[in-house]
mmCIF file of C-alpha atoms in Angstrom:
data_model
loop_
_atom_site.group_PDB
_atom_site.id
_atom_site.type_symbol
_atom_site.label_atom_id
_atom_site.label_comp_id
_atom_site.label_asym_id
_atom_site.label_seq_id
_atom_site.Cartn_x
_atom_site.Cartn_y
_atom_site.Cartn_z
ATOM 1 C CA UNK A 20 -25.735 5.822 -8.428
ATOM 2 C CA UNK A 21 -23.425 3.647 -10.825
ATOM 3 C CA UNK A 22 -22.501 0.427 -9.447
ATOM 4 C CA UNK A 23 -19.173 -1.036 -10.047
ATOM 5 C CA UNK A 24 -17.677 -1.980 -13.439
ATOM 6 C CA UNK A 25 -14.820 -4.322 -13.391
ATOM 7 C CA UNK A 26 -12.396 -5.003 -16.067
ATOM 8 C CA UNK A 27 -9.236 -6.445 -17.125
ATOM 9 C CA UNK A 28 -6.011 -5.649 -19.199
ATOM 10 C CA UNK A 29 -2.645 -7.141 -20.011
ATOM 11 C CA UNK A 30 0.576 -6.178 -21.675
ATOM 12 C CA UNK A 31 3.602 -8.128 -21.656
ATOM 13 C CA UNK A 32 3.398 -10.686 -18.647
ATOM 14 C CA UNK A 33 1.613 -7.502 -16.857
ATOM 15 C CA UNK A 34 -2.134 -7.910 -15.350
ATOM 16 C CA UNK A 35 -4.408 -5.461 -14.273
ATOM 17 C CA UNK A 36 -7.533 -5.762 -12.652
ATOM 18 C CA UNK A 37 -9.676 -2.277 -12.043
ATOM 19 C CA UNK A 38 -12.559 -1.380 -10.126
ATOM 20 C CA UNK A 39 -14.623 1.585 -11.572
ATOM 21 C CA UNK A 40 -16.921 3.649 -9.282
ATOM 22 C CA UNK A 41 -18.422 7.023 -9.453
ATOM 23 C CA UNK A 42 -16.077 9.686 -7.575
ATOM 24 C CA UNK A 43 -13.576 12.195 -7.805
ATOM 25 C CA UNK A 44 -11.109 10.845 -10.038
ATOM 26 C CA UNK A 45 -8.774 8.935 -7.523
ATOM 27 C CA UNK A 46 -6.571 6.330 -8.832
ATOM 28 C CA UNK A 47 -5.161 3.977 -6.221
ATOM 29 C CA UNK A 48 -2.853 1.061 -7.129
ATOM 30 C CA UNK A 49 -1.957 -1.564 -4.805
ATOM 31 C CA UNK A 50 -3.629 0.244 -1.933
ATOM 32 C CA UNK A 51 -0.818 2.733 -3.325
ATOM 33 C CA UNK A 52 -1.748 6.864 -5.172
ATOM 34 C CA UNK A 53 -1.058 6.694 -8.678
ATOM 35 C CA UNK A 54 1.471 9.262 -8.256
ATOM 36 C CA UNK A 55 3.202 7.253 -5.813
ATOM 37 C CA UNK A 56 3.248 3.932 -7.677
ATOM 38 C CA UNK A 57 3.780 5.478 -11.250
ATOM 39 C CA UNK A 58 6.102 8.500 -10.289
ATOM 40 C CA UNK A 59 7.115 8.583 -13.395
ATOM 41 C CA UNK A 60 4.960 11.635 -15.086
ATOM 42 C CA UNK A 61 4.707 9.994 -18.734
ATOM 43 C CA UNK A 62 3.304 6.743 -17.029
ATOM 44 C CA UNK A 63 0.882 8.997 -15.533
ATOM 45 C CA UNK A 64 -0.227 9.996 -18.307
ATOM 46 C CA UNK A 65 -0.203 6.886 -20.616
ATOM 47 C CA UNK A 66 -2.452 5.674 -17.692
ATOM 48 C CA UNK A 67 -4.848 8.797 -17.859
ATOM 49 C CA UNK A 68 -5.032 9.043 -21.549
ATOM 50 C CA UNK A 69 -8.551 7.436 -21.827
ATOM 51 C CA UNK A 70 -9.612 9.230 -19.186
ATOM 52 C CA UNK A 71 -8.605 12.359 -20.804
ATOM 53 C CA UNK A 72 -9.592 11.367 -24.197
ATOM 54 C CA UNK A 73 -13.447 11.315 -23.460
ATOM 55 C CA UNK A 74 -12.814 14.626 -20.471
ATOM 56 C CA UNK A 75 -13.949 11.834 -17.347
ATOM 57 C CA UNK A 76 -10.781 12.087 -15.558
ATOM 58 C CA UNK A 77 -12.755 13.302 -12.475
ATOM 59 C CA UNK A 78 -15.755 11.473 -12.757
ATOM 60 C CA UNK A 79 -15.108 8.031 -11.601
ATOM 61 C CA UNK A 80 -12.686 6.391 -8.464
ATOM 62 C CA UNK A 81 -10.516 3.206 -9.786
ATOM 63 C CA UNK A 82 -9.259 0.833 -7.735
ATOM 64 C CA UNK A 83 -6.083 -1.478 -9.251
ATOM 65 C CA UNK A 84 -4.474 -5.231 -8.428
ATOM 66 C CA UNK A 85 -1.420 -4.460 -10.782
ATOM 67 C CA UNK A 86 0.536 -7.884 -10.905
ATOM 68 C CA UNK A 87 3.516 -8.659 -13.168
ATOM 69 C CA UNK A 88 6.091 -7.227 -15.583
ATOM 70 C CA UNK A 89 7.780 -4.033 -15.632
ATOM 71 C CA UNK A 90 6.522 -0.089 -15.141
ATOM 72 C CA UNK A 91 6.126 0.336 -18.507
ATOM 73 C CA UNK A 92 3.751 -3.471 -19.425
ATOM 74 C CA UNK A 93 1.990 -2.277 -16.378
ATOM 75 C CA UNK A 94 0.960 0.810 -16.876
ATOM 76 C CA UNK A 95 -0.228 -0.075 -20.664
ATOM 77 C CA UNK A 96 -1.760 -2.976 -19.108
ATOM 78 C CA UNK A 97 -3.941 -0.389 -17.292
ATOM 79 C CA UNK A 98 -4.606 1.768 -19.595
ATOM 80 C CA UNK A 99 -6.018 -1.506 -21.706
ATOM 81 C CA UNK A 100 -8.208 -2.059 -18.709
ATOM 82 C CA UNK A 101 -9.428 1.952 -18.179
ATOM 83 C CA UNK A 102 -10.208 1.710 -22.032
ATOM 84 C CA UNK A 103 -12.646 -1.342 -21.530
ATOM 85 C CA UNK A 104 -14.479 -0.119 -18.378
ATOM 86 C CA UNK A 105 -15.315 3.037 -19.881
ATOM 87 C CA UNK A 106 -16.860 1.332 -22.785
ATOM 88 C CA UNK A 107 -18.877 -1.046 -20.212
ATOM 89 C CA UNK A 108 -20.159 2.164 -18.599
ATOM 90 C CA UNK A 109 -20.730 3.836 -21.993
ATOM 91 C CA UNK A 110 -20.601 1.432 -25.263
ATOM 92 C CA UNK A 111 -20.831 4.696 -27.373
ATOM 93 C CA UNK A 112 -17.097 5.767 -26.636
ATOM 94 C CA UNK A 113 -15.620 2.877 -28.179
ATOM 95 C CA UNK A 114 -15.532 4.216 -31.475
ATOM 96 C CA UNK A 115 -13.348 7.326 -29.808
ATOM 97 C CA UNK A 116 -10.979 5.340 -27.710
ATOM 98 C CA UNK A 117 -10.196 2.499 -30.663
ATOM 99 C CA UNK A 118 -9.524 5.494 -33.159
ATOM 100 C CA UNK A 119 -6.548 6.094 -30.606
ATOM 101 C CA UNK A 120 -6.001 2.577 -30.193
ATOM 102 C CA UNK A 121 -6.619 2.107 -26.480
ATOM 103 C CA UNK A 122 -9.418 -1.029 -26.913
ATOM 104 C CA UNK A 123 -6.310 -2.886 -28.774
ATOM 105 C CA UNK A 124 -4.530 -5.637 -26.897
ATOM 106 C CA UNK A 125 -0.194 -5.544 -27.643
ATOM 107 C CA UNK A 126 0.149 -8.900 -28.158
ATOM 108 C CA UNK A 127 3.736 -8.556 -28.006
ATOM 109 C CA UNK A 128 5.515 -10.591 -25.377
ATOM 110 C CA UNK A 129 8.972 -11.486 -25.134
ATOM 111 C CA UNK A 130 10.256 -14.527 -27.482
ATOM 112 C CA UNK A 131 11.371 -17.590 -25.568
ATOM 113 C CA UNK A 132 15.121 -18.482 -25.195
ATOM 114 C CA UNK A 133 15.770 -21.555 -27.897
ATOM 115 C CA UNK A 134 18.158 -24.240 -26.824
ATOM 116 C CA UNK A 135 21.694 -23.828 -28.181
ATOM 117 C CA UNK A 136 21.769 -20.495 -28.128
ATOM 118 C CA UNK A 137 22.897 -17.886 -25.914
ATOM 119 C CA UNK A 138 19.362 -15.585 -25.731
ATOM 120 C CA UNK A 139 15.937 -16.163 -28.196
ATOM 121 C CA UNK A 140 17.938 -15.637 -31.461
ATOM 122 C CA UNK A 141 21.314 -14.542 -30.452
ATOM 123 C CA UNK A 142 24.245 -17.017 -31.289
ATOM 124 C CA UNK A 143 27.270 -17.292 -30.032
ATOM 125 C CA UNK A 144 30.714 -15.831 -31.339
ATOM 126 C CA UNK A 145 31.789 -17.745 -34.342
ATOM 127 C CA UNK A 146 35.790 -18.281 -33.800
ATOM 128 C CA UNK A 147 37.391 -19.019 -36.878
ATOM 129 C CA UNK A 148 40.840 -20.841 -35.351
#
């Protein structure tokens, strides 16, 4: 019997914190089914994708504390985090999962608003007269 793996991924301001156990290949977020928190079918699927990738979908249980951001930071954010537990179970899938660029962090976040100006690089109206 596998005992738990734990891992981590981020996106955004998104955080997600999974718990990886042998089972069936439930997904529960927030004490919440993945269907019901991601209802959306092509987060569903960005979520799965490492899963599917190496055919483990129902293999193991994950648990999720999603905190932060939006639907679509969050459910990257997971995926990030799916990636890296699989490669804690099995270090030999890495290779597979960073060709598709799941073991990559985005390390895209939004640009903070400057002073003077109306958003990060927006400017206000110039007015001639």
């Amino acid at each position: 019997m596998m005992e738990v793996v734990n891992a981590l991924g981020r996106r955004k301001s998104a955080i997600a914190r999974i718990f990886v156990t042998e089972g069936t290949g439930k997904i529960t977020i927030n004490k919440r089914d993945l269907t019901e928190y991601f209802p959306s079918s092509i987060l569903q699927y960005v979520v799965k994708q490492p899963l599917n990738k190496l055919g483990v979908a129902e293999k193991y249980d994950i648990k999720v504390n999603l905190c932060g951001g939006g639907f679509t930071g969050q459910s990257q954010a997971l995926r990030l985090a799916i990636a890296r537990a699989l490669v804690k179970i099995n270090p030999e899938d890495k290779a597979a999962l960073r060709a598709e660029g799941f073991m990559t962090r985005d390390p895209r976040a939004v640009e903070r608003k400057k002073p003077g100006r109306p958003k990060a690089r927006r400017r206000f109206q110039f007015s001639k007269r």
